[in-house]
PDB file of C-alpha atoms in Angstrom:
ATOM      1  CA  MET A   1     -14.340  11.883  -4.528  1.00 72.00           C
ATOM      2  CA  LYS A   2     -14.933   8.224  -3.689  1.00 74.00           C
ATOM      3  CA  LEU A   3     -14.418   5.192  -5.914  1.00 68.00           C
ATOM      4  CA  VAL A   4     -17.570   3.432  -4.697  1.00 68.00           C
ATOM      5  CA  LYS A   5     -19.650   6.265  -6.184  1.00 75.00           C
ATOM      6  CA  TYR A   6     -18.330   5.460  -9.673  1.00 72.00           C
ATOM      7  CA  GLY A   7     -18.857   1.684  -9.611  1.00 74.00           C
ATOM      8  CA  ASN A   8     -15.544   0.583 -11.108  1.00 78.00           C
ATOM      9  CA  ILE A   9     -11.941   1.628 -11.359  1.00 79.00           C
ATOM     10  CA  ASP A  10     -12.145   2.853 -14.953  1.00 84.00           C
ATOM     11  CA  ASN A  11     -15.036   5.261 -14.319  1.00 85.00           C
ATOM     12  CA  TYR A  12     -13.359   6.520 -11.143  1.00 85.00           C
ATOM     13  CA  THR A  13     -10.015   7.068 -12.879  1.00 86.00           C
ATOM     14  CA  GLU A  14     -11.592   8.821 -15.854  1.00 89.00           C
ATOM     15  CA  SER A  15     -13.496  11.226 -13.590  1.00 89.00           C
ATOM     16  CA  PHE A  16     -10.478  11.783 -11.349  1.00 89.00           C
ATOM     17  CA  MET A  17      -8.159  12.531 -14.262  1.00 90.00           C
ATOM     18  CA  ASP A  18     -10.720  14.917 -15.786  1.00 91.00           C
ATOM     19  CA  ILE A  19     -11.017  16.851 -12.510  1.00 89.00           C
ATOM     20  CA  ALA A  20      -7.221  16.916 -12.036  1.00 89.00           C
ATOM     21  CA  LYS A  21      -6.724  18.183 -15.592  1.00 89.00           C
ATOM     22  CA  LYS A  22      -9.281  20.976 -15.133  1.00 90.00           C
ATOM     23  CA  MET A  23      -7.812  21.902 -11.751  1.00 88.00           C
ATOM     24  CA  ASN A  24      -4.253  22.087 -13.071  1.00 85.00           C
ATOM     25  CA  ALA A  25      -5.416  24.147 -16.058  1.00 88.00           C
ATOM     26  CA  CYS A  26      -6.607  26.814 -13.616  1.00 89.00           C
ATOM     27  CA  LEU A  27      -3.331  26.942 -11.674  1.00 85.00           C
ATOM     28  CA  SER A  28       0.034  28.395 -12.519  1.00 88.00           C
ATOM     29  CA  LYS A  29       2.745  25.844 -13.305  1.00 86.00           C
ATOM     30  CA  LYS A  30       4.392  26.214  -9.873  1.00 86.00           C
ATOM     31  CA  ASP A  31       1.061  25.752  -8.029  1.00 87.00           C
ATOM     32  CA  ARG A  32       0.020  22.553  -9.838  1.00 86.00           C
ATOM     33  CA  LEU A  33      -0.045  19.355  -7.837  1.00 84.00           C
ATOM     34  CA  PRO A  34       2.822  16.982  -8.609  1.00 85.00           C
ATOM     35  CA  GLU A  35       2.053  13.439  -9.769  1.00 82.00           C
ATOM     36  CA  ARG A  36       2.844  11.983  -6.335  1.00 81.00           C
ATOM     37  CA  GLU A  37       0.293  14.203  -4.569  1.00 84.00           C
ATOM     38  CA  LEU A  38      -2.314  13.441  -7.237  1.00 84.00           C
ATOM     39  CA  SER A  39      -1.648   9.729  -6.674  1.00 82.00           C
ATOM     40  CA  GLU A  40      -2.132  10.129  -2.926  1.00 82.00           C
ATOM     41  CA  ILE A  41      -5.468  11.908  -3.456  1.00 86.00           C
ATOM     42  CA  TYR A  42      -6.480   9.228  -5.975  1.00 84.00           C
ATOM     43  CA  ILE A  43      -5.723   6.448  -3.480  1.00 82.00           C
ATOM     44  CA  ALA A  44      -7.490   8.314  -0.643  1.00 84.00           C
ATOM     45  CA  GLY A  45     -10.781   7.986  -2.550  1.00 84.00           C
ATOM     46  CA  MET A  46     -10.612   4.191  -2.478  1.00 80.00           C
ATOM     47  CA  PRO A  47     -12.072   1.828   0.124  1.00 78.00           C
ATOM     48  CA  ASN A  48      -9.737   1.240   3.097  1.00 76.00           C
ATOM     49  CA  TRP A  49      -8.608  -2.219   1.981  1.00 70.00           C
ATOM     50  CA  LEU A  50      -7.514  -0.836  -1.391  1.00 73.00           C
ATOM     51  CA  GLN A  51      -5.741   2.068   0.284  1.00 74.00           C
ATOM     52  CA  ILE A  52      -3.719  -0.475   2.241  1.00 72.00           C
ATOM     53  CA  GLU A  53      -2.917  -2.569  -0.846  1.00 67.00           C
ATOM     54  CA  ALA A  54      -2.347   0.264  -3.334  1.00 67.00           C
ATOM     55  CA  PRO A  55       1.189   1.221  -2.220  1.00 66.00           C
ATOM     56  CA  SER A  56       2.329  -2.376  -2.671  1.00 66.00           C
ATOM     57  CA  LEU A  57       1.285  -2.300  -6.323  1.00 60.00           C
ATOM     58  CA  ILE A  58       3.540  -1.462  -9.263  1.00 47.00           C
ATOM     59  CA  SER A  59       4.036   2.253  -8.551  1.00 61.00           C
ATOM     60  CA  LEU A  60       2.239   5.410  -7.523  1.00 58.00           C
ATOM     61  CA  ASP A  61       1.520   6.282 -11.164  1.00 72.00           C
ATOM     62  CA  ILE A  62      -2.263   6.587 -11.482  1.00 78.00           C
ATOM     63  CA  ILE A  63      -2.579   4.819 -14.834  1.00 78.00           C
ATOM     64  CA  GLU A  64      -0.451   1.846 -13.705  1.00 76.00           C
ATOM     65  CA  LEU A  65      -2.466   1.660 -10.495  1.00 76.00           C
ATOM     66  CA  GLN A  66      -5.695   1.727 -12.520  1.00 78.00           C
ATOM     67  CA  ASN A  67      -4.438  -1.139 -14.700  1.00 78.00           C
ATOM     68  CA  SER A  68      -3.482  -3.210 -11.650  1.00 76.00           C
ATOM     69  CA  LEU A  69      -6.834  -2.629  -9.967  1.00 76.00           C
ATOM     70  CA  ARG A  70      -8.685  -3.494 -13.182  1.00 76.00           C
ATOM     71  CA  LYS A  71      -6.895  -6.866 -13.079  1.00 77.00           C
ATOM     72  CA  VAL A  72      -8.103  -7.332  -9.489  1.00 73.00           C
ATOM     73  CA  GLU A  73     -11.688  -6.621 -10.591  1.00 70.00           C
ATOM     74  CA  MET A  74     -11.378  -9.101 -13.454  1.00 73.00           C
ATOM     75  CA  LYS A  75      -9.824 -11.799 -11.228  1.00 71.00           C
ATOM     76  CA  PHE A  76     -12.696 -11.538  -8.751  1.00 67.00           C
ATOM     77  CA  SER A  77     -15.090 -11.891 -11.700  1.00 65.00           C
ATOM     78  CA  GLU A  78     -13.355 -15.087 -12.833  1.00 67.00           C
ATOM     79  CA  ILE A  79     -13.552 -16.519  -9.312  1.00 63.00           C
ATOM     80  CA  GLU A  80     -17.236 -15.605  -9.073  1.00 60.00           C
ATOM     81  CA  ILE A  81     -18.009 -17.306 -12.387  1.00 60.00           C
ATOM     82  CA  LYS A  82     -15.998 -20.458 -11.547  1.00 63.00           C
ATOM     83  CA  ASN A  83     -17.747 -20.748  -8.184  1.00 60.00           C
ATOM     84  CA  ASN A  84     -21.167 -20.558  -9.780  1.00 59.00           C
ATOM     85  CA  SER A  85     -21.488 -24.284 -10.530  1.00 50.00           C
ATOM     86  CA  ASN A  86     -25.288 -24.246 -10.858  1.00 49.00           C
ATOM     87  CA  VAL A  87     -25.214 -22.231 -14.070  1.00 51.00           C
ATOM     88  CA  ASN A  88     -24.646 -23.865 -17.431  1.00 50.00           C
ATOM     89  CA  MET A  89     -21.776 -21.793 -18.834  1.00 50.00           C
ATOM     90  CA  LYS A  90     -22.810 -22.546 -22.424  1.00 47.00           C
ATOM     91  CA  GLN A  91     -26.044 -20.644 -21.893  1.00 48.00           C
ATOM     92  CA  LEU A  92     -24.238 -17.556 -20.661  1.00 48.00           C
ATOM     93  CA  ASN A  93     -23.374 -14.934 -23.217  1.00 47.00           C
ATOM     94  CA  ILE A  94     -21.121 -12.805 -21.073  1.00 47.00           C
ATOM     95  CA  ASN A  95     -19.998  -9.518 -22.509  1.00 46.00           C
ATOM     96  CA  SER A  96     -16.650  -8.434 -21.059  1.00 45.00           C
ATOM     97  CA  GLN A  97     -18.142  -5.260 -19.599  1.00 45.00           C
ATOM     98  CA  TYR A  98     -20.615  -7.345 -17.584  1.00 48.00           C
ATOM     99  CA  ASN A  99     -17.956  -9.888 -16.675  1.00 48.00           C
ATOM    100  CA  GLN A 100     -16.434  -7.600 -14.067  1.00 53.00           C
ATOM    101  CA  ILE A 101     -17.424  -7.325 -10.459  1.00 57.00           C
ATOM    102  CA  SER A 102     -17.426  -3.717  -9.406  1.00 64.00           C
ATOM    103  CA  ILE A 103     -15.185  -2.326  -6.694  1.00 66.00           C
ATOM    104  CA  ASN A 104     -18.345  -1.953  -4.577  1.00 65.00           C
ATOM    105  CA  GLN A 105     -18.900  -5.712  -4.699  1.00 66.00           C
ATOM    106  CA  ILE A 106     -15.242  -6.448  -3.977  1.00 68.00           C
ATOM    107  CA  ASN A 107     -15.421  -4.061  -1.021  1.00 67.00           C
ATOM    108  CA  ILE A 108     -18.482  -5.897   0.342  1.00 67.00           C
ATOM    109  CA  ILE A 109     -16.739  -9.277  -0.051  1.00 67.00           C
ATOM    110  CA  PHE A 110     -13.692  -7.949   1.794  1.00 67.00           C
ATOM    111  CA  LEU A 111     -15.784  -6.478   4.617  1.00 65.00           C
ATOM    112  CA  ILE A 112     -17.718  -9.732   5.046  1.00 68.00           C
ATOM    113  CA  ARG A 113     -14.447 -11.678   5.291  1.00 69.00           C
ATOM    114  CA  LEU A 114     -13.125  -9.139   7.809  1.00 67.00           C
ATOM    115  CA  ILE A 115     -16.255  -9.470   9.966  1.00 66.00           C
ATOM    116  CA  LEU A 116     -16.184 -13.277   9.785  1.00 66.00           C
ATOM    117  CA  ASN A 117     -12.509 -13.333  10.810  1.00 65.00           C
ATOM    118  CA  HIS A 118     -13.280 -11.016  13.712  1.00 63.00           C
ATOM    119  CA  ILE A 119     -16.178 -13.224  14.851  1.00 66.00           C
ATOM    120  CA  HIS A 120     -13.953 -16.311  14.527  1.00 63.00           C
ATOM    121  CA  HIS A 121     -11.319 -14.705  16.776  1.00 65.00           C
ATOM    122  CA  LEU A 122     -13.954 -13.731  19.342  1.00 66.00           C
ATOM    123  CA  ILE A 123     -15.306 -17.276  19.481  1.00 65.00           C
ATOM    124  CA  HIS A 124     -11.905 -18.935  19.831  1.00 57.00           C
TER     125      HIS A 124
END
């Protein structure tokens, strides 16, 4: 299960939690995965840069991690909108659900920065 397939953190978390719930319903109490292992599987489905950052966030609780990552998505959206100086903001009727950049877009931005940094180091 990969986050990029679901487009944003909320869809990914909802699907992940649904699968985990169904899986645990089929297992005896002693065979169910503990919260920590579920968190590790949850994080493993994220792009590499998020896997690196995820442990430094609030905790390994999936819901808290989801909330933190949602804030990251929203912050990138704010930056994107502020940087778009050619658009008259009064003409935009932005619904909050369209105001977010998806994790896929954040992943692309991160990868581009990584590549540019690598090229910069090769040149200098």
